[in-house]
CSV table of C-alpha atoms and ligand atoms in Angstrom, one decimal:
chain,number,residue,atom,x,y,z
A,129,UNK,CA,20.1,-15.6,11.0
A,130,UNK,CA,22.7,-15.1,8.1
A,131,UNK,CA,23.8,-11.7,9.5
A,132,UNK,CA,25.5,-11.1,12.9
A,133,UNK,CA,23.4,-10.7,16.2
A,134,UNK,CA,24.0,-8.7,18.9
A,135,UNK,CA,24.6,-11.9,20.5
A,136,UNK,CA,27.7,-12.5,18.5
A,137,UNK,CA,29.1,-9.2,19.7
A,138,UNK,CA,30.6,-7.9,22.7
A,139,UNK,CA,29.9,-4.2,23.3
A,140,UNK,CA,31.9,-3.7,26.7
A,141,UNK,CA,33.5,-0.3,26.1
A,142,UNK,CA,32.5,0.0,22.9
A,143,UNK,CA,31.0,2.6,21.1
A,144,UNK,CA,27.8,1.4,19.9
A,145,UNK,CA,25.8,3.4,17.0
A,146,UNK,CA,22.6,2.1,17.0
A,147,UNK,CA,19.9,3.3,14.4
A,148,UNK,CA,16.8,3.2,15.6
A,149,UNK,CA,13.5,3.9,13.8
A,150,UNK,CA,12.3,7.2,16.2
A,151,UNK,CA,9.8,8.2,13.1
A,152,UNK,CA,7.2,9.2,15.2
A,153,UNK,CA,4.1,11.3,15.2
A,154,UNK,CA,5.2,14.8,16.9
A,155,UNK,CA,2.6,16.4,19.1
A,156,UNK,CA,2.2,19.5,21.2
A,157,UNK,CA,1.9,19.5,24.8
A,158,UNK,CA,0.2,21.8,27.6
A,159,UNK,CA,3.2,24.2,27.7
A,160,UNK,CA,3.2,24.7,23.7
A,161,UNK,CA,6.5,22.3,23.4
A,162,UNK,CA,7.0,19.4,20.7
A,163,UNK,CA,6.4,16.0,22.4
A,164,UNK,CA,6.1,12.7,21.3
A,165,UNK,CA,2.4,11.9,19.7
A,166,UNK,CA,3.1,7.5,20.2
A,167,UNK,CA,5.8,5.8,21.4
A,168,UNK,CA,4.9,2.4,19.7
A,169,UNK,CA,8.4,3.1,17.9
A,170,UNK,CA,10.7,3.9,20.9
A,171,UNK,CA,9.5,1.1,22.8
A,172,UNK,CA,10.0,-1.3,20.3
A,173,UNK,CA,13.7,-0.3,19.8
A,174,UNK,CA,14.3,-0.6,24.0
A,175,UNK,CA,15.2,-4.2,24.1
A,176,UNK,CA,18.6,-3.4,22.0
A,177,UNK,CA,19.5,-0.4,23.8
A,178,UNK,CA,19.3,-2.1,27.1
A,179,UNK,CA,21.3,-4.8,26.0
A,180,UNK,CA,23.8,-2.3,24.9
A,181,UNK,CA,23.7,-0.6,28.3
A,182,UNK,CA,23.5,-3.9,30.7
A,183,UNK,CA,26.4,-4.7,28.9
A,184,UNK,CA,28.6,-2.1,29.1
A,185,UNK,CA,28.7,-0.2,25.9
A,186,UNK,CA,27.9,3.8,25.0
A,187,UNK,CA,24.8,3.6,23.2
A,188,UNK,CA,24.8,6.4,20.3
A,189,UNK,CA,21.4,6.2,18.8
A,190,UNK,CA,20.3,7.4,15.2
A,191,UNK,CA,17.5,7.9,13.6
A,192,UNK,CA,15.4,10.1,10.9
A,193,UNK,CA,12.1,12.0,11.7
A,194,UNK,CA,9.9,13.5,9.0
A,195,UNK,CA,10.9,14.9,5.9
A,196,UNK,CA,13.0,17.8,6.4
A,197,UNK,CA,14.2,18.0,2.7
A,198,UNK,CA,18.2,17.5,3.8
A,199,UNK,CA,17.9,20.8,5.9
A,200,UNK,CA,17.8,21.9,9.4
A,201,UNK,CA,14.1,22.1,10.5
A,202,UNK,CA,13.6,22.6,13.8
A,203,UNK,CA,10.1,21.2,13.9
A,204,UNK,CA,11.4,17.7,13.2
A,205,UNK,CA,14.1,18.1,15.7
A,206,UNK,CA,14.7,14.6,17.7
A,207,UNK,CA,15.6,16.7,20.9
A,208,UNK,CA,11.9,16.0,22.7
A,209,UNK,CA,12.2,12.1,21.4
A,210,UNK,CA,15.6,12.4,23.9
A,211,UNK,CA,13.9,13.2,26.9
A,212,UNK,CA,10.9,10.9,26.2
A,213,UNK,CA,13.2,7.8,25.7
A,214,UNK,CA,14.7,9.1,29.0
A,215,UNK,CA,11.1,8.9,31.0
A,216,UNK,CA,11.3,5.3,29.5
A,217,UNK,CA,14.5,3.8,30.5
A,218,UNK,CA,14.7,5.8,33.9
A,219,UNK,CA,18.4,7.3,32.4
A,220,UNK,CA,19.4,10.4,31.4
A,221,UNK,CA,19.6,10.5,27.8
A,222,UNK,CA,22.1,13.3,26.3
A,223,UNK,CA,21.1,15.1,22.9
A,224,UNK,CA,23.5,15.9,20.5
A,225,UNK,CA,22.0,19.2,17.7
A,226,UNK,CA,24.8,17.8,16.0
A,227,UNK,CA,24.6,14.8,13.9
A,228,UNK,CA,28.1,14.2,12.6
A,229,UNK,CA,31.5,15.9,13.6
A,230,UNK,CA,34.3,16.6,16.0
A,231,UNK,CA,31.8,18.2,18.8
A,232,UNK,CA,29.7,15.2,18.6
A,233,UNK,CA,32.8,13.0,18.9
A,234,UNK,CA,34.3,14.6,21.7
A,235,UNK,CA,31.4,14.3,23.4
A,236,UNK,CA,31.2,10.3,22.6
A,237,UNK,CA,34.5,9.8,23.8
A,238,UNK,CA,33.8,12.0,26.9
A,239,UNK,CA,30.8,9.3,27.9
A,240,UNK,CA,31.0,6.9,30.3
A,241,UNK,CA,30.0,2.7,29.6
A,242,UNK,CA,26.5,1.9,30.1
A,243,UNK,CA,25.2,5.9,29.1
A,244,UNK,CA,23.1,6.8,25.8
A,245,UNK,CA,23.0,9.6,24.1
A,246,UNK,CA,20.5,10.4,20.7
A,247,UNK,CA,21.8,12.6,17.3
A,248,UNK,CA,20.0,14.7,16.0
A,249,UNK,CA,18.2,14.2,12.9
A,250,UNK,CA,19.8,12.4,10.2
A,251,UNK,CA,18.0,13.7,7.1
A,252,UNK,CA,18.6,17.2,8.4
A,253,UNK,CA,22.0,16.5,6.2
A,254,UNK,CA,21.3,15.7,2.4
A,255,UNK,CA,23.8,13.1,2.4
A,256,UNK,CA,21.7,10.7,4.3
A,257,UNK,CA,18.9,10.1,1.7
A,258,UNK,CA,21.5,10.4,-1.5
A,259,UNK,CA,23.4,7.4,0.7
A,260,UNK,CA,26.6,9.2,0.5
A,261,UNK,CA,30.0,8.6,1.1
A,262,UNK,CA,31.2,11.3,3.2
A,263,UNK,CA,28.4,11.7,5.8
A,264,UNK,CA,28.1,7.8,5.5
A,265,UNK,CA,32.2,7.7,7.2
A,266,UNK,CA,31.6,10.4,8.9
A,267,UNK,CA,28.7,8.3,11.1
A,268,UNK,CA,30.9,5.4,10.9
A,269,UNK,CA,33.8,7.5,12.4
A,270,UNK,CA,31.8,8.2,15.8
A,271,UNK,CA,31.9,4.6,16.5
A,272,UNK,CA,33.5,1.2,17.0
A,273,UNK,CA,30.1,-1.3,16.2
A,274,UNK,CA,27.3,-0.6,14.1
A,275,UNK,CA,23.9,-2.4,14.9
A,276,UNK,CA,20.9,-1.7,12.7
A,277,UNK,CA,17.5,-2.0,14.1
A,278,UNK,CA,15.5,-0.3,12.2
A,279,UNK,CA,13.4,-2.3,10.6
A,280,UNK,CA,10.8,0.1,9.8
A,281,UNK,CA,13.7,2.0,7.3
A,282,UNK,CA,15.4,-1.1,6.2
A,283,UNK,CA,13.6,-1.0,2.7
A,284,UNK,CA,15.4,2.3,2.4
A,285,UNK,CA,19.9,2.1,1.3
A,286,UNK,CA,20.3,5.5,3.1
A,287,UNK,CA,23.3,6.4,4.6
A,288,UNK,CA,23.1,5.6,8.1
A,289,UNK,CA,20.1,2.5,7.1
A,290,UNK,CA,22.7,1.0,4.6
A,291,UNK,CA,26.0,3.0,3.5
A,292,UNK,CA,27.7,3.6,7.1
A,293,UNK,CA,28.1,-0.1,7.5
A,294,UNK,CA,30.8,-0.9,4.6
A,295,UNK,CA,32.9,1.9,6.6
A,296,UNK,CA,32.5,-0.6,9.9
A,297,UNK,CA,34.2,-3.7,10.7
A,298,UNK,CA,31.1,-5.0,12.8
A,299,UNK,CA,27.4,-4.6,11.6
A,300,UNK,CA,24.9,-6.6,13.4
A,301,UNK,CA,21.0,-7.4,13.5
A,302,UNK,CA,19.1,-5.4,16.7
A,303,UNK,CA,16.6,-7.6,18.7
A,304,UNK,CA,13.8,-5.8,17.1
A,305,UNK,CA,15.2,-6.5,13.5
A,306,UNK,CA,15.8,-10.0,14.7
A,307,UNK,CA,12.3,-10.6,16.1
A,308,UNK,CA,10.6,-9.2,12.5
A,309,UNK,CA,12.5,-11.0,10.2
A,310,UNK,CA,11.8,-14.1,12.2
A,311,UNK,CA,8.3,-13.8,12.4
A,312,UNK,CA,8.0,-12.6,8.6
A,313,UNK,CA,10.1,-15.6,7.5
A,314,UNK,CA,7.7,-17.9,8.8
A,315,UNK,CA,4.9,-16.2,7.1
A,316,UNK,CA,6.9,-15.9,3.6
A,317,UNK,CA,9.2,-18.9,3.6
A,318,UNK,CA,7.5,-21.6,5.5
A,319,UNK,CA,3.9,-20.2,6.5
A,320,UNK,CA,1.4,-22.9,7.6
A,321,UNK,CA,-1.8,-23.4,5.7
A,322,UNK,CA,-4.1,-22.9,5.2
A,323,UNK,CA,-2.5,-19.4,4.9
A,324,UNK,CA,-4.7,-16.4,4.5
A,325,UNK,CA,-3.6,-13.1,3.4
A,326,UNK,CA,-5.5,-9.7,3.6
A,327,UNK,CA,-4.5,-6.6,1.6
A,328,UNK,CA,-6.2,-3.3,1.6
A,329,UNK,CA,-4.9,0.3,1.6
A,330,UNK,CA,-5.3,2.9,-0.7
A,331,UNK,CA,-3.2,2.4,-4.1
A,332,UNK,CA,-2.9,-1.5,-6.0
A,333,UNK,CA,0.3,0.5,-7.3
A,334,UNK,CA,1.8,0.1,-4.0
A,335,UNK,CA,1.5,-3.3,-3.5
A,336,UNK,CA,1.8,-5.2,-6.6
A,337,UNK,CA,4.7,-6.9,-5.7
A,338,UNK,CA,3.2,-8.2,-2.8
A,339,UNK,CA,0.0,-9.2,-4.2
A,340,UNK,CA,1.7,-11.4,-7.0
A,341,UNK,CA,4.1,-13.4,-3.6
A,342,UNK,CA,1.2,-13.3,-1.8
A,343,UNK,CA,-1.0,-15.0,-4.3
A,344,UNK,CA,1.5,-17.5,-4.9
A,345,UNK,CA,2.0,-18.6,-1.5
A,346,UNK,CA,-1.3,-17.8,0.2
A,347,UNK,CA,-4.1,-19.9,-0.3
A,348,UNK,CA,-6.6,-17.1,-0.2
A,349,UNK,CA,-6.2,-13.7,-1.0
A,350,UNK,CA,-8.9,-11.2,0.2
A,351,UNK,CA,-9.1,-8.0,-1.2
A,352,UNK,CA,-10.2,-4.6,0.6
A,353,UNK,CA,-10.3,-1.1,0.5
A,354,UNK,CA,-9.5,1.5,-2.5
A,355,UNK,CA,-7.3,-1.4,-4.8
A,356,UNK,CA,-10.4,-3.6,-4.6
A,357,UNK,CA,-12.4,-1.4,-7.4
A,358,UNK,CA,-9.6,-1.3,-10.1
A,359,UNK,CA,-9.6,-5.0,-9.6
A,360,UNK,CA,-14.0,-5.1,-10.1
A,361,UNK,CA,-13.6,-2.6,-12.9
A,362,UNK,CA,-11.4,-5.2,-14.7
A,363,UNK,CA,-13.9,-7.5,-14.3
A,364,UNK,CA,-16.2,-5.4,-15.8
A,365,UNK,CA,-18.0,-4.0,-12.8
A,366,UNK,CA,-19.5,-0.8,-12.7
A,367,UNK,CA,-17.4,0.9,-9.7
A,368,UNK,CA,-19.4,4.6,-9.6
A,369,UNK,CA,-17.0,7.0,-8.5
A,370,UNK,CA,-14.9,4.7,-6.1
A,371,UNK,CA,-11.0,5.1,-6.3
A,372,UNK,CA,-9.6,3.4,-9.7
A,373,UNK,CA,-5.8,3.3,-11.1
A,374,UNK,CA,-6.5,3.8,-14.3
A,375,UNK,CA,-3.5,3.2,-15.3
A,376,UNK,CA,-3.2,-0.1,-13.8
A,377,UNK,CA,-5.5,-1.8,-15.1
A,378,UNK,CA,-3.9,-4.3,-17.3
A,379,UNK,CA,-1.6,-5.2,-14.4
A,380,UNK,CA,-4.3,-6.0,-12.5
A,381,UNK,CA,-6.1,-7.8,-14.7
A,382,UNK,CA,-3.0,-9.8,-15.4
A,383,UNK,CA,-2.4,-10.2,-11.9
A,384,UNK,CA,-5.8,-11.4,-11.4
A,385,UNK,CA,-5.7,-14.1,-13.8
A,386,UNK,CA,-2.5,-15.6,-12.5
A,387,UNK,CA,-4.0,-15.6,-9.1
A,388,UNK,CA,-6.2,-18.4,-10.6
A,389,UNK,CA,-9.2,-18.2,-8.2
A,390,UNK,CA,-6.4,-17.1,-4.6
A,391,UNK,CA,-7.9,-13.3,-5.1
A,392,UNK,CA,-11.7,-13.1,-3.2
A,393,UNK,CA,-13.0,-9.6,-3.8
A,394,UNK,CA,-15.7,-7.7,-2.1
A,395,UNK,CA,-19.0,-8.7,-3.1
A,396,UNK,CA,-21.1,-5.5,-1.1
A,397,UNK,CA,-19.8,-2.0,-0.6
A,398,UNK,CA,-20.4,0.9,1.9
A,399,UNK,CA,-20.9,3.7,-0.2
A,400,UNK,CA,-21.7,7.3,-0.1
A,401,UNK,CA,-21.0,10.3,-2.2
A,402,UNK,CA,-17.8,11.7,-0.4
A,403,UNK,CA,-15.8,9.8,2.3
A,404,UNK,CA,-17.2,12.5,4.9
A,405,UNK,CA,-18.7,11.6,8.8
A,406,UNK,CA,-22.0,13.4,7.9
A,407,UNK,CA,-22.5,11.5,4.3
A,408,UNK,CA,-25.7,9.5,3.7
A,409,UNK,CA,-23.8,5.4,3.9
A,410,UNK,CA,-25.6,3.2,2.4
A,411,UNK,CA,-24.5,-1.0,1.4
A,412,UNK,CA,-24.9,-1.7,-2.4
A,413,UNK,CA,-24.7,-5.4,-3.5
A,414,UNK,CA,-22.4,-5.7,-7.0
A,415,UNK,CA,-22.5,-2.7,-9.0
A,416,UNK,CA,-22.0,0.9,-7.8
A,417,UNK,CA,-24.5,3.7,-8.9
A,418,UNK,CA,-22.7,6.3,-10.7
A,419,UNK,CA,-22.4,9.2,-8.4
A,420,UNK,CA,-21.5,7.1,-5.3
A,421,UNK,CA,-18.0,6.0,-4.1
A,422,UNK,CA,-17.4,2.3,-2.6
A,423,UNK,CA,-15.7,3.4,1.4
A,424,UNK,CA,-15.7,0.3,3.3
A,425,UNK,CA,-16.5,-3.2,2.5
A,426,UNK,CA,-20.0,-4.4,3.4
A,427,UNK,CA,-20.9,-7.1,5.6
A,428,UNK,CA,-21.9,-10.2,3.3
A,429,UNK,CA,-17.7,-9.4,2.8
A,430,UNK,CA,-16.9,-9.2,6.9
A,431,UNK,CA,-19.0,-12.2,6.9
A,432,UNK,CA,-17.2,-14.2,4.1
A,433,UNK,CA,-13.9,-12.6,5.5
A,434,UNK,CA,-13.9,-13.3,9.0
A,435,UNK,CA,-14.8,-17.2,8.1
A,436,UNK,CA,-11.9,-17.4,5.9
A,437,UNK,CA,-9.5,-15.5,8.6
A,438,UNK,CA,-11.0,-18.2,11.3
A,439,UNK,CA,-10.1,-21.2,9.2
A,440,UNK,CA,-6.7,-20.1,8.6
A,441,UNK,CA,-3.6,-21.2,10.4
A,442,UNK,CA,-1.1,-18.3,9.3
A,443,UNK,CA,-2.7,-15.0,8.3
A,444,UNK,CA,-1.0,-11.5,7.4
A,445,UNK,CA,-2.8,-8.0,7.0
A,446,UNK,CA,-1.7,-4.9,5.6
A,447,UNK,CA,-3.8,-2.3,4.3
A,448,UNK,CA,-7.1,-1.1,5.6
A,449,UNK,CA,-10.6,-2.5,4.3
A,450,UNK,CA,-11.9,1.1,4.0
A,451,UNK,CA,-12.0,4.9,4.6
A,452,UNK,CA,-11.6,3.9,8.4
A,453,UNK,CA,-10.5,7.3,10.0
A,454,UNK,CA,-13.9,8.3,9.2
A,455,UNK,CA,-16.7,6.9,11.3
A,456,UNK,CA,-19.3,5.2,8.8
A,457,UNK,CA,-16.3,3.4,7.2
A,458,UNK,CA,-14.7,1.5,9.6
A,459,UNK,CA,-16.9,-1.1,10.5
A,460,UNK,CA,-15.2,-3.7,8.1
A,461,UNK,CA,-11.1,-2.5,8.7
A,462,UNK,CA,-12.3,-3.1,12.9
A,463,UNK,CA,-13.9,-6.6,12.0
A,464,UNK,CA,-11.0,-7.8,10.0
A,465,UNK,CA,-9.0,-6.8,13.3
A,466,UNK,CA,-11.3,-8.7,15.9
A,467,UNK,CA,-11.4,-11.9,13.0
A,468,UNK,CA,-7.5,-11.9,13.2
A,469,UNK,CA,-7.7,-11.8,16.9
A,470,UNK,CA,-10.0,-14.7,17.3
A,471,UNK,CA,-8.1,-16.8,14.8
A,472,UNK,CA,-4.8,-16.0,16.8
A,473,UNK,CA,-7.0,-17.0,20.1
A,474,UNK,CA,-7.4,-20.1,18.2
A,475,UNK,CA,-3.8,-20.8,17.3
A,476,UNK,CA,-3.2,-19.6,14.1
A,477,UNK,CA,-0.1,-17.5,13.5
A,478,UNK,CA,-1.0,-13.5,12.7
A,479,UNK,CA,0.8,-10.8,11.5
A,480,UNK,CA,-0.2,-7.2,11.2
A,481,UNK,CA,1.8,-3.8,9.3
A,482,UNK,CA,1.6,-1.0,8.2
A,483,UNK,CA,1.2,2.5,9.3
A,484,UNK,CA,-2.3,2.9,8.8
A,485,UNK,CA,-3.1,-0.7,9.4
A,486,UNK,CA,-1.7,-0.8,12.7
A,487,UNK,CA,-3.5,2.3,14.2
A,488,UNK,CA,-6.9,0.6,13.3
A,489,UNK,CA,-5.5,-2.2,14.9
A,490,UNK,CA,-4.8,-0.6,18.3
A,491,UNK,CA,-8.3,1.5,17.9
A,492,UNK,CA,-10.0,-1.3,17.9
A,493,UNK,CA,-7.9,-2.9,20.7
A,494,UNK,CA,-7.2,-6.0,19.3
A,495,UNK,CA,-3.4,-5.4,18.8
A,496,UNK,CA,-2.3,-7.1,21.5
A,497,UNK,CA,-3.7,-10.3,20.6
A,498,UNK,CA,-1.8,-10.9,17.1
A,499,UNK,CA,1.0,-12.8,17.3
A,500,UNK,CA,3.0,-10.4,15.6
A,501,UNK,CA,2.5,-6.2,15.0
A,502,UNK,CA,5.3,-5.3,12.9
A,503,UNK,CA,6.9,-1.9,12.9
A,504,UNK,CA,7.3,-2.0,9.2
A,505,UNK,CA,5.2,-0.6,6.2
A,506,UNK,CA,7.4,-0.1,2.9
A,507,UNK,CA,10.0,-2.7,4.3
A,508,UNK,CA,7.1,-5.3,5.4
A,509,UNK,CA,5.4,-5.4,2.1
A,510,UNK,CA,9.4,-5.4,0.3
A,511,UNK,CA,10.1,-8.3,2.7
A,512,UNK,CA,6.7,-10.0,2.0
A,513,UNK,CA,7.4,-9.6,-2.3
A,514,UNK,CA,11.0,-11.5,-1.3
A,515,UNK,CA,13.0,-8.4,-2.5
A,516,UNK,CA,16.3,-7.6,-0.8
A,517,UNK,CA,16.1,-5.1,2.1
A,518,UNK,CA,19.5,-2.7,1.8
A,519,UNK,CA,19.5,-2.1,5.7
A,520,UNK,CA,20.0,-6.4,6.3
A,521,UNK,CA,22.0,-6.9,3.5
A,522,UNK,CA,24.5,-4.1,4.2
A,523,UNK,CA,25.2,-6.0,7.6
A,524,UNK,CA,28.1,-8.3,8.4
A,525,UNK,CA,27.7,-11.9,7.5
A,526,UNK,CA,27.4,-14.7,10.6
B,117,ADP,P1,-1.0,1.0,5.4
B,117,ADP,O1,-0.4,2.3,6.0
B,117,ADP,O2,-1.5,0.2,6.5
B,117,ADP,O3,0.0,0.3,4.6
B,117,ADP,P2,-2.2,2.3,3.2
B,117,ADP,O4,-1.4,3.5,3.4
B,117,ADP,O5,-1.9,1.5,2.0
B,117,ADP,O6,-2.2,1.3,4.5
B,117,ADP,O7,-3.7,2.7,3.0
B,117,ADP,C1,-4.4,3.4,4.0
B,117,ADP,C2,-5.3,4.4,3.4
B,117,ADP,O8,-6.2,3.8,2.5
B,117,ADP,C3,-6.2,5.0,4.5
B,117,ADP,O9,-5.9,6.4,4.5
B,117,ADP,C4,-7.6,4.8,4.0
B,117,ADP,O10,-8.5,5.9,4.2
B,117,ADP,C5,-7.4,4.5,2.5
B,117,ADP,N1,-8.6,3.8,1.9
B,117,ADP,C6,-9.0,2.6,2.3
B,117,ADP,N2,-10.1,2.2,1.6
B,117,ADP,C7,-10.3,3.2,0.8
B,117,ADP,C8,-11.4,3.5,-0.2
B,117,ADP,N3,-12.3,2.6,-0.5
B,117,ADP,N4,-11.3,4.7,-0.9
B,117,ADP,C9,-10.4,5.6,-0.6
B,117,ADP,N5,-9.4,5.4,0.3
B,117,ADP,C10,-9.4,4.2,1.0
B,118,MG,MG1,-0.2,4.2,5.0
C-alpha cells in the first residue's frame, strides 16, 4: 500500500477518529423506534475498530447517514446505529448528539483506552459536504490519528472523507479500506484472463467511465439491464418503449466502436408494458414491439452469459441485468449471481458492487461465495475507471 496502515501506527492512548461508512437502511422496530434495516456496513467496518480497541486506543467513530440537507434531522440520527454496533461488539458504545465541539471533546478526553464512542451525523453540519475548513479542524481537533475506512464514501472529498486529514499528522488506510483496494487492484491493474466484466444498472451515464477501462482491460464485456437499449438503439435496433439516454447516444456509439467486438449485448429481452408484478412478461428475440419495454434480459442471454462468466478467470459485476426488485424480472440479475458463484467455485477471482447489485446478490444467496463483495458503489466504479479516490489520496504517504 502507498498510504499508511493501521499496522504502521500505534494507537495505545491515542485518540483514534475513525470514519466509518454507517449509511445504512433505517427501519422501524416493534416498539415504533428507528433501528437498523442491514448491518452489512457496520460489520464490515468491525475489524478496524477492534484493532483500535485490542490495542488500546479510544475509538471515536464518524460517519454520514442519509441526506439531511446540512441540517439537523432527527430521522437520520446515528443514535440507534450506537446501540446496534454495541449488540455487535458486546461493548457499550457512547453516543455523542454532538458532532463537533467542546462537549464532545470533553467527553473524549473523559474516556478510558480501549472504549468507543459514535458522532452524530456528519452531514447534519453543511460543512461536511462543502469540504470545509472549519468543521474539517474542528473534527481533526477531537483527535490524535485519523484512519479512514470508508470505502464506500472515498469517491466523495468531504470533510471528514478527505479535508480533516491535512489538519492531522497521521492518516492511515482501515482494514476494510485495505482489503478493497487490494482486491480491486487485482481486478484493474493485474486481473487474470480471461477477464470478464458484467455491467448493468439503470443509466450508461453513470458508468461510462467504467465501461471505456473496463473494455480496455476486460476481454469481454457483457452488457445488461436499462444501458443495454441505448446501446441496441445505436445499432439501429428498434428498442419499443425500454429505457433510452437520448442524449447519449453518440457516446455510446463511440464507446461501442472503440470496444472493437469486448461489448456482447443482449440478444432476447423480457418485456412487458410497465415494469409491474401483475404485467403480462413475455421474451422477444431482436427487436422490441413498440408499446413494450425490455425488463430483464432473456435466457438465450443467461445462457451466452453464464458460459462466458464460467470460462473466465477474473470476473467483476456491477449493475443489475433487469428490473429485479420486481418478480418477473429477476430471473436473469439471480442467474448472473449463481454464474459468478460457480465460476468462483471453479477458481476464478470475483468481485461484486454496488448497492443494488449486492442485495440481488444476497437474495439470491450466492454472496457468500464470491471472492470479493465490495461495500462500494460510486467509489467501486471511480476506482474501476482508474480515477483518483479523494478519501485515499488525502491519507499519509507510507
Ligand atoms: P447498482 O446500485 O448495483 O450500482 P444501479 O443503481 O446502477 O445498480 O441500477 C439498479 C437499478 O437499475 C435497479 O433499480 C433496476 O430496477 C434498474 N434497472 C435494471 N434494468 C432495468 C431496465 N431494463 N429498465 C429499467 N430499469 C432497470
Ligand atoms: Mg443503485
Amino acid at each position: 500500500m502507498h498510504k499508511l496502515t493501521l499496522d504502521d501506527v500505534d494507537v495505545r492512548g491515542q485518540r483514534v477518529l475513525i470514519r466509518v461508512d454507517f449509511n445504512v437502511p433505517l427501519d422501524t422496530s416493534e416498539d415504533g423506534s428507528p433501528c437498523v434495516g442491514d448491518d452489512t456496513r457496520i460489520r464490515a467496518a468491525l475489524p478496524t475498530i477492534r484493532h483500535v480497541l485490542d490495542h488500546g486506543g479510544k475509538a471515536i467513530l464518524v460517519s454520514h447517514l442519509g441526506r439531511p440537507g446540512g441540517q439537523p434531522d432527527p430521522d437520520l440520527s446515528l443514535a440507534c446505529v450506537a446501540d446496534h454496533l454495541g449488540t455487535l461488539i458486546e461493548e457499550r458504545v457512547r453516543f455523542s448528539s454532538n458532532t463537533v465541539g467542546d462537549t464532545v471533546e470533553e467527553v473524549i478526553n473523559g474516556m478510558s483506552e480501549g472504549s468507543v464512542i459514535l458522532l452524530e451525523n456528519t452531514r447534519f453540519d453543511a460543512g461536511e459536504k462543502a469540504n470545509d475548513e472549519a468543521f474539517a479542524t474542528a473534527l481533526a481537533n477531537l483527535a490524535d490519528v485519523y484512519v479512514n475506512d470508508a470505502f464506500g464514501a472515498a469517491h466523495r472529498a468531504h470533510a471528514s472523507t478527505a479535508g480533516v486529514a491535512e489538519f492531522m499528522d497521521v492518516a492511515a488506510l482501515g482494514r476494510l479500506m485495505e482489503d478493497e483496494i487490494e482486491a480491486l487492484t487485482r481486478v484493474r491493474d493485474d486481473p487474470a484472463h480471461p477477464m470478464v466484466a458484467i455491467l448493468g444498472g439503470s443509466k450508461v451515464s453513470d458508468k461510462l467511465g467504467t465501461i471505456r477501462a473496463l473494455s480496455e482491460t476486460a476481454d469481454h464485456l457483457l452488457i445488461g439491464g436499462a444501458m443495454s437499449y441505448t446501446f441496441l438503439k445505436v445499432l439501429g435496433h428498434e428498442v419499443g418503449a425500454s429505457r433510452v439516454e437520448a442524449d447519449r447516444l453518440d457516446t455510446a456509439k463511440d464507446l461501442y466502436e472503440q470496444a472493437e467486438g469486448t461489448i456482447t449485448l443482449p440478444t432476447d429481452h423480457v418485456v412487458a408494458e410497465a415494469p409491474e408484478a401483475d404485467a403480462t412478461a413475455s421474451v422477444v428475440e431482436g427487436d422490441i414491439p413498440a408499446e413494450l419495454m425490455g425488463l430483464d434480459i432473456g435466457p438465450a442471454t443467461i445462457d451466452a452469459y453464464r458460459d462466458r462468466i464460467l470460462g473466465a478467470a477474473t470476473v467483476v459485476w456491477n449493475g443489475p441485468m433487469g428490473v429485479f426488485e420486481v418478480d418477473p424480472f429477476a430471473d436473469g440479475t439471480t442467474a448472473i449471481a449463481e454464474a459468478m458463484a460457480d465460476a468462483t467455485d471453479d477458481g476464478a477471482f470475483s468481485v461484486v458492487g454496488g448497492g443494488d447489485s449486492v442485495s440481488a446478490l444476497t437474495r439470491s444467496g450466492c454472496d457468500d461465495r464470491i471472492s470479493h463483495v465490495s461495500t462500494g458503489g460510486g467509489a467501486l466504479l471511480t476506482f474501476l475507471e482508474g480515477a483518483p479516490l479523494p478519501g485515499v489520496e488525502a491519507l499519509t504517504d507510507a
